[in-house]
Structures are given as structure tokens and as C-alpha cells.
Amino acid sequence: CRIENCDSCFSRDFCTKCKAGFYSHRGRCFRGCPAGFAALEELMECVEGCEVGQWSEWGTCSRNNKTCGFKWGLETRTRQIVKKPAKDTIPCPT
């Protein structure tokens, strides 16, 4: 096996089990997961994380379902989940 920090390989260039403290990701071993991926601690693997879109514009100020101007109300904005995580154990941000 020619993969750095690898304990077991499928082939010379594809690791199937990394050394302790390293995460497996696409046949390689990493100290931390690459951007866009989340660490699945129990398996020491990097899985696709949750991806969310851009925030919407702020809504109008409202209180008790009535427009309230700028005082004593609530403004909201949202963002959509673009890609759900590979495992339910990795939550999406609010």
C-alpha cells in the first residue's frame, strides 16, 4: 500500500482502513475531512455534509399576523437545503 497513514488497502492506491486518528475519504486518509464533508466519528469516515442555499431577503415586520413597521415585531428569512447529508446523524444548520 502506497497510501500515507493507511493500515489496509484494496489496491496500492486505495485505502480501505486508515490508521488511528485519521479519516477515510475516497481511498485516502486525512487528519480532518475536506470542505463540504463531515466526519462520521464512529466509522472514522468523511461523508457528504449538508449543503444549504443562500439566505432569502428579510420579510416584513409582523406581529400577530399584522404588519408592524419597524418596532416590536418579528422579521424572518429562510434558506433551503440544497443537499441532504448522507447520514441523519449530521444535522443541517438552522
PDB file of C-alpha atoms in Angstrom:
ATOM      1  CA  CYS A   1       0.000   0.000   0.000  1.00  0.00           C
ATOM      2  CA  ARG A   2       1.382   3.384  -1.008  1.00  0.00           C
ATOM      3  CA  ILE A   3      -1.172   5.484   0.856  1.00  0.00           C
ATOM      4  CA  GLU A   4       0.189   7.556   3.723  1.00  0.00           C
ATOM      5  CA  ASN A   5      -1.379   6.793   7.161  1.00  0.00           C
ATOM      6  CA  CYS A   6      -3.181   3.703   5.829  1.00  0.00           C
ATOM      7  CA  ASP A   7      -3.494   0.375   7.678  1.00  0.00           C
ATOM      8  CA  SER A   8      -5.187  -1.673   4.957  1.00  0.00           C
ATOM      9  CA  CYS A   9      -5.544  -1.237   1.194  1.00  0.00           C
ATOM     10  CA  PHE A  10      -7.847  -2.559  -1.522  1.00  0.00           C
ATOM     11  CA  SER A  11      -5.122  -1.810  -4.045  1.00  0.00           C
ATOM     12  CA  ARG A  12      -1.828   0.073  -3.990  1.00  0.00           C
ATOM     13  CA  ASP A  13      -3.661   3.366  -4.437  1.00  0.00           C
ATOM     14  CA  PHE A  14      -6.912   2.869  -2.497  1.00  0.00           C
ATOM     15  CA  CYS A  15      -7.025   2.683   1.300  1.00  0.00           C
ATOM     16  CA  THR A  16      -9.847   0.777   2.997  1.00  0.00           C
ATOM     17  CA  LYS A  17      -8.790   1.375   6.634  1.00  0.00           C
ATOM     18  CA  CYS A  18      -6.810   4.330   7.926  1.00  0.00           C
ATOM     19  CA  LYS A  19      -4.524   4.422  10.943  1.00  0.00           C
ATOM     20  CA  ALA A  20      -5.990   5.589  14.270  1.00  0.00           C
ATOM     21  CA  GLY A  21      -6.859   9.283  14.291  1.00  0.00           C
ATOM     22  CA  PHE A  22      -7.278   9.554  10.508  1.00  0.00           C
ATOM     23  CA  TYR A  23     -10.495   9.749   8.489  1.00  0.00           C
ATOM     24  CA  SER A  24     -11.052   7.712   5.339  1.00  0.00           C
ATOM     25  CA  HIS A  25     -12.204   9.647   2.283  1.00  0.00           C
ATOM     26  CA  ARG A  26     -12.234   8.315  -1.285  1.00  0.00           C
ATOM     27  CA  GLY A  27      -9.409   5.873  -0.683  1.00  0.00           C
ATOM     28  CA  ARG A  28      -7.154   8.341   1.160  1.00  0.00           C
ATOM     29  CA  CYS A  29      -6.531   9.179   4.825  1.00  0.00           C
ATOM     30  CA  PHE A  30      -6.944  12.657   6.301  1.00  0.00           C
ATOM     31  CA  ARG A  31      -6.464  14.227   9.732  1.00  0.00           C
ATOM     32  CA  GLY A  32      -9.693  16.174   9.097  1.00  0.00           C
ATOM     33  CA  CYS A  33     -12.382  15.990   6.437  1.00  0.00           C
ATOM     34  CA  PRO A  34     -12.204  18.174   3.302  1.00  0.00           C
ATOM     35  CA  ALA A  35     -14.577  21.123   2.858  1.00  0.00           C
ATOM     36  CA  GLY A  36     -18.155  20.048   2.183  1.00  0.00           C
ATOM     37  CA  PHE A  37     -17.713  16.753   4.036  1.00  0.00           C
ATOM     38  CA  ALA A  38     -18.438  15.874   7.655  1.00  0.00           C
ATOM     39  CA  ALA A  39     -16.652  13.467   9.975  1.00  0.00           C
ATOM     40  CA  LEU A  40     -18.627  10.374  10.911  1.00  0.00           C
ATOM     41  CA  GLU A  41     -16.817   9.634  14.170  1.00  0.00           C
ATOM     42  CA  GLU A  42     -17.992   6.061  14.786  1.00  0.00           C
ATOM     43  CA  LEU A  43     -16.642   4.922  11.386  1.00  0.00           C
ATOM     44  CA  MET A  44     -13.817   7.481  11.057  1.00  0.00           C
ATOM     45  CA  GLU A  45     -15.064   8.321   7.548  1.00  0.00           C
ATOM     46  CA  CYS A  46     -15.807  11.565   5.750  1.00  0.00           C
ATOM     47  CA  VAL A  47     -19.336  11.710   4.369  1.00  0.00           C
ATOM     48  CA  GLU A  48     -21.103  14.366   2.372  1.00  0.00           C
ATOM     49  CA  GLY A  49     -22.352  17.063   4.683  1.00  0.00           C
ATOM     50  CA  CYS A  50     -25.460  19.151   4.442  1.00  0.00           C
ATOM     51  CA  GLU A  51     -25.436  21.923   1.877  1.00  0.00           C
ATOM     52  CA  VAL A  52     -27.746  24.916   2.255  1.00  0.00           C
ATOM     53  CA  GLY A  53     -28.550  27.705  -0.154  1.00  0.00           C
ATOM     54  CA  GLN A  54     -28.324  31.457   0.290  1.00  0.00           C
ATOM     55  CA  TRP A  55     -30.481  33.310   2.803  1.00  0.00           C
ATOM     56  CA  SER A  56     -33.648  34.900   1.437  1.00  0.00           C
ATOM     57  CA  GLU A  57     -34.300  38.618   1.846  1.00  0.00           C
ATOM     58  CA  TRP A  58     -35.718  39.715   5.190  1.00  0.00           C
ATOM     59  CA  GLY A  59     -39.510  39.569   5.362  1.00  0.00           C
ATOM     60  CA  THR A  60     -41.703  42.416   6.524  1.00  0.00           C
ATOM     61  CA  CYS A  61     -42.015  43.162  10.204  1.00  0.00           C
ATOM     62  CA  SER A  62     -45.115  41.495  11.617  1.00  0.00           C
ATOM     63  CA  ARG A  63     -46.786  40.986  14.960  1.00  0.00           C
ATOM     64  CA  ASN A  64     -49.895  38.860  15.462  1.00  0.00           C
ATOM     65  CA  ASN A  65     -50.119  38.435  11.661  1.00  0.00           C
ATOM     66  CA  LYS A  66     -50.254  42.227  11.151  1.00  0.00           C
ATOM     67  CA  THR A  67     -47.615  44.465   9.583  1.00  0.00           C
ATOM     68  CA  CYS A  68     -45.974  46.482  12.313  1.00  0.00           C
ATOM     69  CA  GLY A  69     -43.438  48.754  10.639  1.00  0.00           C
ATOM     70  CA  PHE A  70     -40.098  48.552  12.382  1.00  0.00           C
ATOM     71  CA  LYS A  71     -40.848  48.233  16.123  1.00  0.00           C
ATOM     72  CA  TRP A  72     -41.931  45.375  18.336  1.00  0.00           C
ATOM     73  CA  GLY A  73     -42.341  42.776  15.668  1.00  0.00           C
ATOM     74  CA  LEU A  74     -40.533  39.916  14.030  1.00  0.00           C
ATOM     75  CA  GLU A  75     -38.698  39.779  10.718  1.00  0.00           C
ATOM     76  CA  THR A  76     -37.768  36.396   9.264  1.00  0.00           C
ATOM     77  CA  ARG A  77     -35.691  34.972   6.459  1.00  0.00           C
ATOM     78  CA  THR A  78     -35.091  31.411   5.312  1.00  0.00           C
ATOM     79  CA  ARG A  79     -32.724  29.227   3.328  1.00  0.00           C
ATOM     80  CA  GLN A  80     -33.361  25.910   1.642  1.00  0.00           C
ATOM     81  CA  ILE A  81     -31.496  22.627   1.996  1.00  0.00           C
ATOM     82  CA  VAL A  82     -29.751  22.053  -1.341  1.00  0.00           C
ATOM     83  CA  LYS A  83     -28.309  18.647  -0.476  1.00  0.00           C
ATOM     84  CA  LYS A  84     -29.294  16.473   2.493  1.00  0.00           C
ATOM     85  CA  PRO A  85     -26.488  14.845   4.478  1.00  0.00           C
ATOM     86  CA  ALA A  86     -25.534  11.240   3.749  1.00  0.00           C
ATOM     87  CA  LYS A  87     -26.408  10.215   7.306  1.00  0.00           C
ATOM     88  CA  ASP A  88     -29.120  11.550   9.619  1.00  0.00           C
ATOM     89  CA  THR A  89     -26.518  11.940  12.351  1.00  0.00           C
ATOM     90  CA  ILE A  90     -25.042  15.030  10.676  1.00  0.00           C
ATOM     91  CA  PRO A  91     -27.581  17.825  11.166  1.00  0.00           C
ATOM     92  CA  CYS A  92     -28.084  20.693   8.761  1.00  0.00           C
ATOM     93  CA  PRO A  93     -27.588  24.208  10.131  1.00  0.00           C
ATOM     94  CA  THR A  94     -30.720  26.113  11.085  1.00  0.00           C
TER      95      THR A  94
END
